[in-house]
């Protein structure tokens, strides 16, 4: 008897409006506690796959089951509660520049109704993990690229999700920063968090091992 | 519970920040809402005052009935029975003899002099409880049906006119409420639309990390509701100020008619209703604006 996969992707095709087929017939299962690298050239469909898992986009055909829930058919009112279980790290950061580092990380907790000292403690713990504790009052715009990247990570993990989807978390970072971040991910993984990390960086994948899924022109190569 | 309260407080704070962020635009919007509210409210207050003023001359709404040649006891009996009716407030019986005395008292004694006998009939003056034209006519018709009654006079024309004018005024108030209420909601929706546009990044991120529609909507609803409430207060204030400005000239007009009249503002209940209404419309406008924005996001 094998454990039920955390994520089950079967024969998924995604065609964007305009007809471009970003993903063709992808099938993939991911077990709880796995750390999976998603790789492929620019435009291969990595971001699209992550968005499908997080129900940000819907599959054109096939189905995606996450935690026993059919993501493609999920009703609108259920979406927020589904997303709260997922830590999302966006390729384009999606930080809010009109508020402090602290408030950016507070946002997911606030949305879930965690407030006061409880929330502040958790925000500081998350900032501490990514080494930004001394910058909590800063505006994100004053942070370096690597620091912004880490801020995204803090925001993704502050609500302690069991699944983290990281879209190119080490892009544009020099090697030392990239390694910092990867070490952090490995530490999460060691405490049981399932991670899917998309990246171009083959060296990084080789260094950290783990499972690798390669996409090319929307097709699964390995 | 605590989290719920904290969230509502936070939404209020966000709404307050929106006000502070654009004080001039906010003041202008409040003024526009105030004017929109003050028009129907002012007209309504005017009507209430008119109705009250008309109420002061109500006793004129009378039904006068003249008897045929019957003896006084019989006429008085009819008067007594009419007095018992629920729709009759007062009955004044004026006998033949009293009629002459009244003429004399009015300085018209000459008229009666030289007449072989008292030409006046016994007369009944009825004051109905209700002064609507319908009630007056109904009472008159019934009294006229009595075989002892020769003739009935109803002076209801002016009451009919007044009632028609009042109805017109009330219809106008209703129409203004509809049109300007819609305008209030639309103004609010437009303000909120601009706010949503300014905060679209925040809304997008919030949705991506699990915010419900309610969570996103709440600060905007607060803003719309509060803007409606404050705008309603502004409208109420406009009506009060207008009343104060008119008070003097109204008193002069009343004095010229030899009476006293004080303008009344809106009652506590009416004020409450007005504020409730403007708050609800602001809230509604915000609800629609956010609803549309949320649907566009999908
Ligand atoms: N919203 C969209 N509408 C239309 N086409 C899109 C949309 N998003 C992505 N695409 C297209 O789908 C394909 C896959 O895009 P995706 O962003 O998934 O690639 P990626 O592997 O993440 O690339 P990168 O490494 O550059 O981030 C691309 O050809 C892209 O142009
Ligand atoms: Mg991408």
mmCIF file of C-alpha atoms and ligand atoms in Angstrom, chain A residues 43 46-48 91 167-168 198, ligand 2:
data_model
loop_
_atom_site.group_PDB
_atom_site.id
_atom_site.type_symbol
_atom_site.label_atom_id
_atom_site.label_comp_id
_atom_site.label_asym_id
_atom_site.label_seq_id
_atom_site.Cartn_x
_atom_site.Cartn_y
_atom_site.Cartn_z
ATOM 1 C CA UNK A 43 9.021 29.385 -22.035
ATOM 2 C CA UNK A 46 7.475 25.796 -15.684
ATOM 3 C CA UNK A 47 5.560 28.757 -14.326
ATOM 4 C CA UNK A 48 2.419 27.531 -15.999
ATOM 5 C CA UNK A 91 8.859 34.643 -10.270
ATOM 6 C CA UNK A 167 9.128 29.847 -9.147
ATOM 7 C CA UNK A 168 12.792 30.593 -9.913
ATOM 8 C CA UNK A 198 11.526 25.737 -10.762
HETATM 9 MG MG1 LIG C 2 8.541 31.108 -15.447
#
